[in-house]
Tab-separated table of N, CA, C and O in Angstrom:
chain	number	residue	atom	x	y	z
A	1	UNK	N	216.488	114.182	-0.751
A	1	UNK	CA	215.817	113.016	-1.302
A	1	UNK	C	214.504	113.451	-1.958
A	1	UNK	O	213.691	114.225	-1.453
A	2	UNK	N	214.404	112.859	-3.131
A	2	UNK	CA	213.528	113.497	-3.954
A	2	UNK	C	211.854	112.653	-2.890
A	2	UNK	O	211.719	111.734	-2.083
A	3	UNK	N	211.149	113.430	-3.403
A	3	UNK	CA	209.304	112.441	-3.160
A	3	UNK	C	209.271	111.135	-3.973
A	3	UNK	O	209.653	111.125	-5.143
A	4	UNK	N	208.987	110.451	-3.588
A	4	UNK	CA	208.217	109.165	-4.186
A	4	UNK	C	207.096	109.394	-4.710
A	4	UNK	O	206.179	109.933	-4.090
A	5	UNK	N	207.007	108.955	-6.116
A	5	UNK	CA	205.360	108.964	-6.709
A	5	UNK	C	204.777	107.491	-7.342
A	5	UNK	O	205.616	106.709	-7.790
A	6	UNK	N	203.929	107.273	-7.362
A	6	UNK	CA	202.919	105.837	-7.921
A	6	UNK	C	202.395	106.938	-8.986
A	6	UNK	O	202.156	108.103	-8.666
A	7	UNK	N	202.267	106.491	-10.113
A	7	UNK	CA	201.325	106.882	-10.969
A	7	UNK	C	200.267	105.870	-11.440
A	7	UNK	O	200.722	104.800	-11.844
A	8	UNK	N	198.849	106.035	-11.457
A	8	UNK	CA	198.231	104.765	-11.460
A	8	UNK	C	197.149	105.742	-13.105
A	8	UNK	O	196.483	106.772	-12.997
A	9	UNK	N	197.356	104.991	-14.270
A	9	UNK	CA	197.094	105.490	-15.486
A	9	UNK	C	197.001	104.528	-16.327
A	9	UNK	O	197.903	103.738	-16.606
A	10	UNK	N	195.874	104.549	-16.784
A	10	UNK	CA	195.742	103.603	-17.772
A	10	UNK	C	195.853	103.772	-19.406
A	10	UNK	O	195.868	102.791	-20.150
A	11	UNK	N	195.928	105.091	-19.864
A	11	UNK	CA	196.299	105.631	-21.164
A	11	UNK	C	198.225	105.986	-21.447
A	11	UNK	O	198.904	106.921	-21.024
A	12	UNK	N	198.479	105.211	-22.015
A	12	UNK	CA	199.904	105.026	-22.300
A	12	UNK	C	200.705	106.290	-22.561
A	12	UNK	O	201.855	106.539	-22.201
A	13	UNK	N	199.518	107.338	-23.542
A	13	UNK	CA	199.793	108.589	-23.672
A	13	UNK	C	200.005	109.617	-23.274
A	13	UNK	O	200.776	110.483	-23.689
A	14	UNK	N	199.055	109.597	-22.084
A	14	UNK	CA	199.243	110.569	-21.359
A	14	UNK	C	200.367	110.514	-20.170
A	14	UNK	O	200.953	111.397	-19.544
A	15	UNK	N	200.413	108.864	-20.134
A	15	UNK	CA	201.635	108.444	-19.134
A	15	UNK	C	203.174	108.485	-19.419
A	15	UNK	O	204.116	108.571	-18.632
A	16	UNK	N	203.153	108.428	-20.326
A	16	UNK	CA	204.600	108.886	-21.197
A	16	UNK	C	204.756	110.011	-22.095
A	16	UNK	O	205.819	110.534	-22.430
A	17	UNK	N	203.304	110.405	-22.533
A	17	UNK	CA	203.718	112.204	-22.932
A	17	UNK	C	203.696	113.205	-21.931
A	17	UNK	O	204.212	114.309	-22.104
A	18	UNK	N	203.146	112.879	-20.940
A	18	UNK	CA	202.770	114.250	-19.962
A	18	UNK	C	203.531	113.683	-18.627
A	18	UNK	O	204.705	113.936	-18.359
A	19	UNK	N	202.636	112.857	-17.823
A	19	UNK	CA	202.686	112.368	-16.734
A	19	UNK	C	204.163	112.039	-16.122
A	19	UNK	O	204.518	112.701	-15.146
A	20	UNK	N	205.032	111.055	-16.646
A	20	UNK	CA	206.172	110.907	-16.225
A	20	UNK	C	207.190	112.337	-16.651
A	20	UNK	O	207.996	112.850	-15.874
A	21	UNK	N	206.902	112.823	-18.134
A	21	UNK	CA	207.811	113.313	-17.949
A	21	UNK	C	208.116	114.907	-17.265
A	21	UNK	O	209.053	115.704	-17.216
A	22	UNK	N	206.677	114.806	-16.776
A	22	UNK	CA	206.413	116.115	-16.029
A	22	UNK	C	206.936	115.620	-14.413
A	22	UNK	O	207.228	116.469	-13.570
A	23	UNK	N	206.971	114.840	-14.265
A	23	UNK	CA	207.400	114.265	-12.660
A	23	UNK	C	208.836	113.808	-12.685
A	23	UNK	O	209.095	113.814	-11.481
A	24	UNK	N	209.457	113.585	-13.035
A	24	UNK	CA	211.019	113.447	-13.507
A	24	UNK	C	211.774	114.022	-13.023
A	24	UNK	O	212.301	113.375	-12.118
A	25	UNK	N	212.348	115.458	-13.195
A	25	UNK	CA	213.005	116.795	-12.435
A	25	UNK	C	212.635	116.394	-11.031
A	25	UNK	O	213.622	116.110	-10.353
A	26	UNK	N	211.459	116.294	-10.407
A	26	UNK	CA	211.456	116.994	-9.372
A	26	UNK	C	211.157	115.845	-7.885
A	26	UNK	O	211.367	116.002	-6.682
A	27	UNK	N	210.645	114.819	-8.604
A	27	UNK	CA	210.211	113.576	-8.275
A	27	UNK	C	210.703	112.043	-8.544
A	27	UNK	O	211.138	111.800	-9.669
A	28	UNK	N	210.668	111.199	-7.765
A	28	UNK	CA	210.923	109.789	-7.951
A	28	UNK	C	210.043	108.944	-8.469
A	28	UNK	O	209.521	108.282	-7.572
A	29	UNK	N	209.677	108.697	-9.456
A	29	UNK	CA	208.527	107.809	-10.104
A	29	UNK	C	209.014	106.238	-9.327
A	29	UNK	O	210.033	105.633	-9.660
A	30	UNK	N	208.210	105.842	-8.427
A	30	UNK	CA	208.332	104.440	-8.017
A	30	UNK	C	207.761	103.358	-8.647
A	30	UNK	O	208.184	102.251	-8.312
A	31	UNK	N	206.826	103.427	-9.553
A	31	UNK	CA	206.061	102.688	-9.752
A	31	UNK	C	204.851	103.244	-10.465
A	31	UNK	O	204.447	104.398	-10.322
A	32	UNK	N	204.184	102.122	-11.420
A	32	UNK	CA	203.227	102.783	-12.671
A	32	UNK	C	202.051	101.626	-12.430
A	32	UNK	O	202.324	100.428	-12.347
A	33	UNK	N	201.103	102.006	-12.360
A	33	UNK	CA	199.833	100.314	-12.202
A	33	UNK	C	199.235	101.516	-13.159
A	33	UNK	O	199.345	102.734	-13.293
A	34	UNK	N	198.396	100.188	-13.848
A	34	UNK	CA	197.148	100.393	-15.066
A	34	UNK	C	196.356	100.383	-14.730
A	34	UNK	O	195.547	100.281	-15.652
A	35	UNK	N	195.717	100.447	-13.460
A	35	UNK	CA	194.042	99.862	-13.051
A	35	UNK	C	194.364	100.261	-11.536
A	35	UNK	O	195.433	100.554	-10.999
A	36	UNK	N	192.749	100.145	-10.918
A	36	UNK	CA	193.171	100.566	-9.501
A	36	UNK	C	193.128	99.584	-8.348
A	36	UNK	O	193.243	99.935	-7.174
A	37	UNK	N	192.961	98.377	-8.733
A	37	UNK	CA	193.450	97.557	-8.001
A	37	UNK	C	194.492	97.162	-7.516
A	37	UNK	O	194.763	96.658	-6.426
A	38	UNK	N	195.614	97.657	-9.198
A	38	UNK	CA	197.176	97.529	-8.894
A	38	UNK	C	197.387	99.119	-8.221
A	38	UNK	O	198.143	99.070	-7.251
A	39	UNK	N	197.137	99.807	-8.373
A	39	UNK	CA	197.427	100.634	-7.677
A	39	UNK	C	197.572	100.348	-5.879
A	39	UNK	O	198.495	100.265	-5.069
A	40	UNK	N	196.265	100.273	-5.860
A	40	UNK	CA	196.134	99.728	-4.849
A	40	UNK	C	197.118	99.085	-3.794
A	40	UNK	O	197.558	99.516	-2.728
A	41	UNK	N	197.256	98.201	-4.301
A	41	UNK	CA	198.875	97.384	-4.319
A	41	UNK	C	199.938	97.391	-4.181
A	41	UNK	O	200.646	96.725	-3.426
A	42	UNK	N	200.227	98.325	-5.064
A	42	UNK	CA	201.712	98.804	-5.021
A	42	UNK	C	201.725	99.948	-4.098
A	42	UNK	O	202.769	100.297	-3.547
A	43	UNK	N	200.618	100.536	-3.912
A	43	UNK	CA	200.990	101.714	-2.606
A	43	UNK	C	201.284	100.967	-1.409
A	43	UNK	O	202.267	101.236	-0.719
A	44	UNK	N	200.076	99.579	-0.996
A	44	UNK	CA	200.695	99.232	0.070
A	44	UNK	C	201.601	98.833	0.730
A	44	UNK	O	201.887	98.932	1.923
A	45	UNK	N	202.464	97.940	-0.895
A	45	UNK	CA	203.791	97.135	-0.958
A	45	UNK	C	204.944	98.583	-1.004
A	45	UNK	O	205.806	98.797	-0.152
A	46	UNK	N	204.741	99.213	-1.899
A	46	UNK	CA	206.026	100.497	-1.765
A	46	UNK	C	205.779	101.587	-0.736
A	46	UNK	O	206.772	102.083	-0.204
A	47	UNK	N	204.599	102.006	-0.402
A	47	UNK	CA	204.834	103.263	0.624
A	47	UNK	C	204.676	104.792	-0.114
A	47	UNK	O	205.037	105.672	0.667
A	48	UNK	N	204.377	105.138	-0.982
A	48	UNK	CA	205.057	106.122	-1.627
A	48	UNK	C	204.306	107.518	-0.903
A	48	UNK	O	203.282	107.472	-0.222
A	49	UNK	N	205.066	108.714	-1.224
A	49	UNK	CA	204.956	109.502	-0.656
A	49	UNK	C	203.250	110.210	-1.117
A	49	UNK	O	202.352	110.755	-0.475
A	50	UNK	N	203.458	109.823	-2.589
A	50	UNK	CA	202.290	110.489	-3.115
A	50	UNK	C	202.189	109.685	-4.436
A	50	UNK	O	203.057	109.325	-5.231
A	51	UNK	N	200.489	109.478	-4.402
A	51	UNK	CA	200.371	108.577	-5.672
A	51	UNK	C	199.117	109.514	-6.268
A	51	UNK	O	198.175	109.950	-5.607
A	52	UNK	N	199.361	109.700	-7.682
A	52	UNK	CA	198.750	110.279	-8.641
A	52	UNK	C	197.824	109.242	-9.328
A	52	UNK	O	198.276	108.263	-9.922
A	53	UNK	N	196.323	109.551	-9.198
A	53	UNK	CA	195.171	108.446	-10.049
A	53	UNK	C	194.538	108.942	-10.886
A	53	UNK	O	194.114	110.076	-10.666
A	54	UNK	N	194.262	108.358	-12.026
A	54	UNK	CA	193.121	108.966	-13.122
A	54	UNK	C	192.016	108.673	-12.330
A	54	UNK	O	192.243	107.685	-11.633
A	55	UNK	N	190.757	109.213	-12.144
A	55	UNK	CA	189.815	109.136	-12.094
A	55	UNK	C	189.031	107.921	-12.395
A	55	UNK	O	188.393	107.261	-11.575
A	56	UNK	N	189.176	107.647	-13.958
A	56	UNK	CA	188.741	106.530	-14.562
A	56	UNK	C	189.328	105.429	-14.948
A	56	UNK	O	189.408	105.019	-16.106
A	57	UNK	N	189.850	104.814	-13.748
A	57	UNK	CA	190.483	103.569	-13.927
A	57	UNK	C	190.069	102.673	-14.386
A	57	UNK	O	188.983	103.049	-14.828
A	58	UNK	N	190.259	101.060	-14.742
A	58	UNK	CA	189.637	100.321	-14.918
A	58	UNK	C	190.004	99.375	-13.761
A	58	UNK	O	191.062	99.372	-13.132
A	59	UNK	N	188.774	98.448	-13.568
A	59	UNK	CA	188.751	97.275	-12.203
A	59	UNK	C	188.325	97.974	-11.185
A	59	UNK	O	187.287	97.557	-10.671
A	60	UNK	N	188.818	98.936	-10.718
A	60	UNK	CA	188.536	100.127	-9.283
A	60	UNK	C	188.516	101.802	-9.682
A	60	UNK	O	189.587	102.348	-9.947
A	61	UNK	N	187.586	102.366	-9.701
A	61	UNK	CA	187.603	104.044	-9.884
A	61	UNK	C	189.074	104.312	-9.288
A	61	UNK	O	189.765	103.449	-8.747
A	62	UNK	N	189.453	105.745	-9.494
A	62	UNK	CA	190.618	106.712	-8.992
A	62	UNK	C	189.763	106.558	-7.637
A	62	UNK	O	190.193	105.808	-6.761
A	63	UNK	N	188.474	107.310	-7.442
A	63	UNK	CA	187.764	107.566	-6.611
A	63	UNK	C	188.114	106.190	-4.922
A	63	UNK	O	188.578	106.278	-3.785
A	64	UNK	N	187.579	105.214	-5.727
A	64	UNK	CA	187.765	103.926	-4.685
A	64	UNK	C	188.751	103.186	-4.135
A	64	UNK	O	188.772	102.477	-3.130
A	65	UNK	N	189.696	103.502	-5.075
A	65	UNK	CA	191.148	103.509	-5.005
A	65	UNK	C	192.017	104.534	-4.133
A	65	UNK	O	192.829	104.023	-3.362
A	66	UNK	N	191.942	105.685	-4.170
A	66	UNK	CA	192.063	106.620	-3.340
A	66	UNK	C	191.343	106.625	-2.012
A	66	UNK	O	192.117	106.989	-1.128
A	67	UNK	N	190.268	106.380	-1.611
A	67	UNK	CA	189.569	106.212	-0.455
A	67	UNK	C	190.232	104.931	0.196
A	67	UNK	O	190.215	104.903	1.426
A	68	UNK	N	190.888	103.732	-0.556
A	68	UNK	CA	191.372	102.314	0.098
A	68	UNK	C	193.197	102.960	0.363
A	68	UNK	O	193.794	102.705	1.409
A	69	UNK	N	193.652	103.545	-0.445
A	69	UNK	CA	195.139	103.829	-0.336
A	69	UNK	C	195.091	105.016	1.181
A	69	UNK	O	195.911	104.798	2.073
A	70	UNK	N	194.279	105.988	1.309
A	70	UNK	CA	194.163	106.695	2.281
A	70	UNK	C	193.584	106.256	3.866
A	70	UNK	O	193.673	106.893	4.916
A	71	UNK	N	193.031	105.060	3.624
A	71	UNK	CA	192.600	104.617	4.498
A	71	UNK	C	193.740	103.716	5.265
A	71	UNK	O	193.713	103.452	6.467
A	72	UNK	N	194.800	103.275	4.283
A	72	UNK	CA	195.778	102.448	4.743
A	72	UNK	C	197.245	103.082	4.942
A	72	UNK	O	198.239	102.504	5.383
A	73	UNK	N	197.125	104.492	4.481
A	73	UNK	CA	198.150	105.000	4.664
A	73	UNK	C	197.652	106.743	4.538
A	73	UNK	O	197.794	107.461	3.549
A	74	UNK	N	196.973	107.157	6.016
A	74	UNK	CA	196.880	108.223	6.056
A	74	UNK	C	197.425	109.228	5.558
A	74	UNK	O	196.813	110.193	5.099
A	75	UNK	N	199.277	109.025	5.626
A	75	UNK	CA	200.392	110.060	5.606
A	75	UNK	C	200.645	110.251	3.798
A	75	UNK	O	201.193	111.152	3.163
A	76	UNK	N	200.157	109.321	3.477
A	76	UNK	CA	200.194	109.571	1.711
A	76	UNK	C	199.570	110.587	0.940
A	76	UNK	O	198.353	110.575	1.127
A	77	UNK	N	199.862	111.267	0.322
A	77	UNK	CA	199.304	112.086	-0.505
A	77	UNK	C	198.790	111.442	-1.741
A	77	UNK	O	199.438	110.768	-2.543
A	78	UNK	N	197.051	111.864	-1.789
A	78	UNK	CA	196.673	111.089	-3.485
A	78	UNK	C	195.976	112.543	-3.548
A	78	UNK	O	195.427	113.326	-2.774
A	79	UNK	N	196.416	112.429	-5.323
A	79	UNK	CA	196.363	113.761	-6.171
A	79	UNK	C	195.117	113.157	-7.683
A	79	UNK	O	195.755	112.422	-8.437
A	80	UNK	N	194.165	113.278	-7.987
A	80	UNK	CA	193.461	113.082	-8.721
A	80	UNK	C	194.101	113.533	-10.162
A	80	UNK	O	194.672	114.621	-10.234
A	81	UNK	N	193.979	112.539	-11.493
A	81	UNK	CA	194.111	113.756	-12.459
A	81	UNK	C	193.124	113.062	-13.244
A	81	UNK	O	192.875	111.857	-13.238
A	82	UNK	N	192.324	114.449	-14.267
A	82	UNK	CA	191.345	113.891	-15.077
A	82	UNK	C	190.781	114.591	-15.911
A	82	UNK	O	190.607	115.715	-15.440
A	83	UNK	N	190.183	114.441	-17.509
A	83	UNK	CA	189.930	115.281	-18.199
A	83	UNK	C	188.700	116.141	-17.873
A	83	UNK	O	188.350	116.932	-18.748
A	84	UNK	N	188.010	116.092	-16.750
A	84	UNK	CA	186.344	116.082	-16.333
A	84	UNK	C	186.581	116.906	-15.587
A	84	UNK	O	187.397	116.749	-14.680
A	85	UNK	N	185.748	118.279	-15.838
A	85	UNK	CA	186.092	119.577	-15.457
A	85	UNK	C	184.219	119.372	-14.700
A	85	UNK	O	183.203	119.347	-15.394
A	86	UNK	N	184.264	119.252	-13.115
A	86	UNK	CA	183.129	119.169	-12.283
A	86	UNK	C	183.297	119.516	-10.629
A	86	UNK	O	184.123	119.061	-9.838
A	87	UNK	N	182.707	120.044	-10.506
A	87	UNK	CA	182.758	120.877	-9.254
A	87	UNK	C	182.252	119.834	-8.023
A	87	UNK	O	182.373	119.973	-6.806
A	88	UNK	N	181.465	118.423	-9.022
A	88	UNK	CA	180.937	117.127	-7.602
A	88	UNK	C	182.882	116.602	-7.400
A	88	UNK	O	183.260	116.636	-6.229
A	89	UNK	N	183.817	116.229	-8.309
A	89	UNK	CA	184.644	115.651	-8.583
A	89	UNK	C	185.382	116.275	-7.571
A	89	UNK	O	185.810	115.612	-6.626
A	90	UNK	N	185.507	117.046	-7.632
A	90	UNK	CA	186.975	118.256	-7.360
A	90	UNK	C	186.079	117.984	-5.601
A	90	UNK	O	186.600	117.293	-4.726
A	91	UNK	N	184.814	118.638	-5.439
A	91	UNK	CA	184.734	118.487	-3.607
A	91	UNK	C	184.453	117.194	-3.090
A	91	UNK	O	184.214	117.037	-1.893
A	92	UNK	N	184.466	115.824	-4.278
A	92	UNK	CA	184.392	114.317	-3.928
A	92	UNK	C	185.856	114.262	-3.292
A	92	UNK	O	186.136	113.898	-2.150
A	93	UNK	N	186.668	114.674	-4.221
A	93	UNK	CA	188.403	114.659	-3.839
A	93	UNK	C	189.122	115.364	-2.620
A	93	UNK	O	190.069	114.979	-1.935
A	94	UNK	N	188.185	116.800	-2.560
A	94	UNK	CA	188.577	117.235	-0.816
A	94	UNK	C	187.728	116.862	0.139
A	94	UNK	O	187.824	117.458	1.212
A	95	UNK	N	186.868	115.973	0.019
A	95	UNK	CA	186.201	115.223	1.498
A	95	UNK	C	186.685	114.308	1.581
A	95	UNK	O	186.715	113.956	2.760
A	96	UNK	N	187.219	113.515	0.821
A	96	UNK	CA	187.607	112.062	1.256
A	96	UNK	C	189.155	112.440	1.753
A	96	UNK	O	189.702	111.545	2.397
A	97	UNK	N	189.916	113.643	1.534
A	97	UNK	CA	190.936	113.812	2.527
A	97	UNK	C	192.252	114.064	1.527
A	97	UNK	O	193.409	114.254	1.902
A	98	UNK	N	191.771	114.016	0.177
A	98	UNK	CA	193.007	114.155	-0.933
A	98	UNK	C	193.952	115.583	-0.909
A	98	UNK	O	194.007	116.543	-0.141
A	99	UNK	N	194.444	115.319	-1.779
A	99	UNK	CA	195.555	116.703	-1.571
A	99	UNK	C	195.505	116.928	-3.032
A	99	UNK	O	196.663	117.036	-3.434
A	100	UNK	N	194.435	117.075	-4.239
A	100	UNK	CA	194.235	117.760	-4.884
A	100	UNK	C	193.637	117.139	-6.023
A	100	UNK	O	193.248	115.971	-6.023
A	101	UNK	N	193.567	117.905	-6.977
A	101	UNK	CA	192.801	117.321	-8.616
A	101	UNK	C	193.428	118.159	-9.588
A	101	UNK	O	193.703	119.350	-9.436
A	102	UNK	N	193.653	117.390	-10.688
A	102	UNK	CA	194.832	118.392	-11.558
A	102	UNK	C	193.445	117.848	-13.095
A	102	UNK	O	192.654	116.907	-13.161
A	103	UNK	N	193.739	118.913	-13.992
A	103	UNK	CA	193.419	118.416	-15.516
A	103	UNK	C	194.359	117.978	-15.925
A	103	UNK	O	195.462	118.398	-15.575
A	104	UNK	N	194.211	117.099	-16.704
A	104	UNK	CA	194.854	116.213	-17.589
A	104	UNK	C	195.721	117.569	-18.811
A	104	UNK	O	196.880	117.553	-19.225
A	105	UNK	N	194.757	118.467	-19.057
A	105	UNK	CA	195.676	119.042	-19.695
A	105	UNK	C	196.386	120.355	-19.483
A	105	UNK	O	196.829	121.269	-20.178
A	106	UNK	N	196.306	120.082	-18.391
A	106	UNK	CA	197.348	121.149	-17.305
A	106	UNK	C	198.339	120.333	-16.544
A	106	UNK	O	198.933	120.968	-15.673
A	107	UNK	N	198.708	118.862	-16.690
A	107	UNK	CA	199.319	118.009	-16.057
A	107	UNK	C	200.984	119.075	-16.410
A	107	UNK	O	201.732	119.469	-15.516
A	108	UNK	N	201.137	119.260	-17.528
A	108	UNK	CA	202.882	119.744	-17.712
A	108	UNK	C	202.943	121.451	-16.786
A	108	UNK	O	203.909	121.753	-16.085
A	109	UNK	N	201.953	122.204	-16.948
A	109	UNK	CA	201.794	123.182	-16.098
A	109	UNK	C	201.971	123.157	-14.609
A	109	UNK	O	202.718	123.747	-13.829
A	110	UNK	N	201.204	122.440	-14.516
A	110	UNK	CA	200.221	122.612	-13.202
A	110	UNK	C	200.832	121.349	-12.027
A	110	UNK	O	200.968	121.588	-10.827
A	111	UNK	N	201.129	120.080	-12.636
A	111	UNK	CA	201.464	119.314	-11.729
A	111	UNK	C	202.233	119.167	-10.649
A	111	UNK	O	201.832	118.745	-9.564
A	112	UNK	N	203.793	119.640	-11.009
A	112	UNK	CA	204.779	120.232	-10.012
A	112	UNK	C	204.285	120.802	-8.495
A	112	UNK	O	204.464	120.355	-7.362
A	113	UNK	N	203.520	122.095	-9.048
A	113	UNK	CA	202.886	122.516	-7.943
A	113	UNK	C	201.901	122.201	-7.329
A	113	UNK	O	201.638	122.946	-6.385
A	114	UNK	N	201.055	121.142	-7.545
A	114	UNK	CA	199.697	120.641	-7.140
A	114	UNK	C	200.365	119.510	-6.310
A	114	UNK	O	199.803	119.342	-5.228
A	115	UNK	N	201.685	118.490	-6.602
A	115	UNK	CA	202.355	118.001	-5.535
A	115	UNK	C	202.994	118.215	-4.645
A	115	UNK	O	203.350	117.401	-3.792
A	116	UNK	N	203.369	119.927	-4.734
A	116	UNK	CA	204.001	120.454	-3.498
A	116	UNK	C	203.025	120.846	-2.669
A	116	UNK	O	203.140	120.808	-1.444
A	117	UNK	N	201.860	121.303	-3.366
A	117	UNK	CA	200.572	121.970	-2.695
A	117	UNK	C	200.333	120.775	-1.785
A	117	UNK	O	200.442	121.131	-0.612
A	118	UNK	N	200.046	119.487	-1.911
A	118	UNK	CA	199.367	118.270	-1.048
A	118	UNK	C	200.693	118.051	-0.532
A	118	UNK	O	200.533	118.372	0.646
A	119	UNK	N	202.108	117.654	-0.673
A	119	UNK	CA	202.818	117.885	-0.031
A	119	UNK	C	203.138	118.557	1.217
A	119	UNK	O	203.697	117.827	2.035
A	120	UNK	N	202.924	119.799	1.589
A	120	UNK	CA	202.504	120.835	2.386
A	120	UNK	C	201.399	120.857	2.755
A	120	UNK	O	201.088	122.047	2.709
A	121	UNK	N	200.044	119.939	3.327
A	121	UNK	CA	199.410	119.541	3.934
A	121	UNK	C	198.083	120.523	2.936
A	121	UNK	O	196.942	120.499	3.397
A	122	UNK	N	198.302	121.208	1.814
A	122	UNK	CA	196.875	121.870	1.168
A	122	UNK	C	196.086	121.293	0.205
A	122	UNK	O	196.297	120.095	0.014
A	123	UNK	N	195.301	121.779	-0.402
A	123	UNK	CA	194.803	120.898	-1.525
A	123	UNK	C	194.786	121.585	-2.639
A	123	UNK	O	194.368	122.742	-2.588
A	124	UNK	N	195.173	121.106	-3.721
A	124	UNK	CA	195.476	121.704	-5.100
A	124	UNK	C	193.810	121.610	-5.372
A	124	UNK	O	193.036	120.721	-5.016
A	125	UNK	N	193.606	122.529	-5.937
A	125	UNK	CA	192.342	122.811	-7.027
A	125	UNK	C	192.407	124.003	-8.295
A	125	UNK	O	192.371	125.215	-8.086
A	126	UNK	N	192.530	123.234	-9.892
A	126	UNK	CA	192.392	124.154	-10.744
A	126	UNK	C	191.842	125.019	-10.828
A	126	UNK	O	190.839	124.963	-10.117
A	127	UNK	N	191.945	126.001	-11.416
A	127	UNK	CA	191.402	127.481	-11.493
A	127	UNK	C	190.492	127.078	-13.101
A	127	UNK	O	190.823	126.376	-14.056
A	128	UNK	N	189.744	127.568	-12.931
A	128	UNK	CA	188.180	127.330	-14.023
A	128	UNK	C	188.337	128.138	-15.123
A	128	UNK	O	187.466	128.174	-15.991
């Protein structure tokens, strides 16, 4: 049985050029929210194994959104992705308990393994 994923993205582009179709093969896309309120939401209503957030959502940060989805579902994996290459970002994302931070333009590279990485209880962090 494949993983369950939430993708919570608010740029159409990156959600249908990169994002889904980099998660496809290997993963179950459950569900897509635009903002992080729906995110929010749909993690609590679906469960998913692992939900992927932009950073810069609209209505609720990735950030605040991720801290409310983890709080309600410890066993979930949330994976940050974002064009903002920062060293506060990346150790904001391993204190609050995440399982990693991907670039946006390493999403077709890099993603696969940054969900097996939090998958397997580690935390993905790009290489600089």
């Amino acid at each position: 049985m494949k993983p369950r994923v939430l993708i919570a993205e608010d740029d159409f582009l990156i959600l249908e050029g990169s994002l889904r179709p980099a998660l496809c093969r290997h993963f179950e896309v459950v569900a897509i929210a635009g903002d992080g309120e729906e995110a929010v939401a749909k993690a609590k209503q679906l469960r998913p194994d692992v939900v992927l957030l932009d950073i810069s959502l609209p209505k609720l940060s990735g950030f605040d959104a991720g801290r409310q989805i983890l709080a309600a579902q410890p066993g979930c994996k949330v994976l940050f992705v974002s064009n903002y290459w920062d060293p506060a970002y990346i150790q904001a994302a391993r204190e609050m308990g995440a399982g990693g931070y991907v670039f946006k333009s390493r999403i077709v590279t890099e993603l696969t393994s940054a969900i097996q990485t939090a998958l397997a209880g580690g935390f993905y962090e790009p290489a600089v």
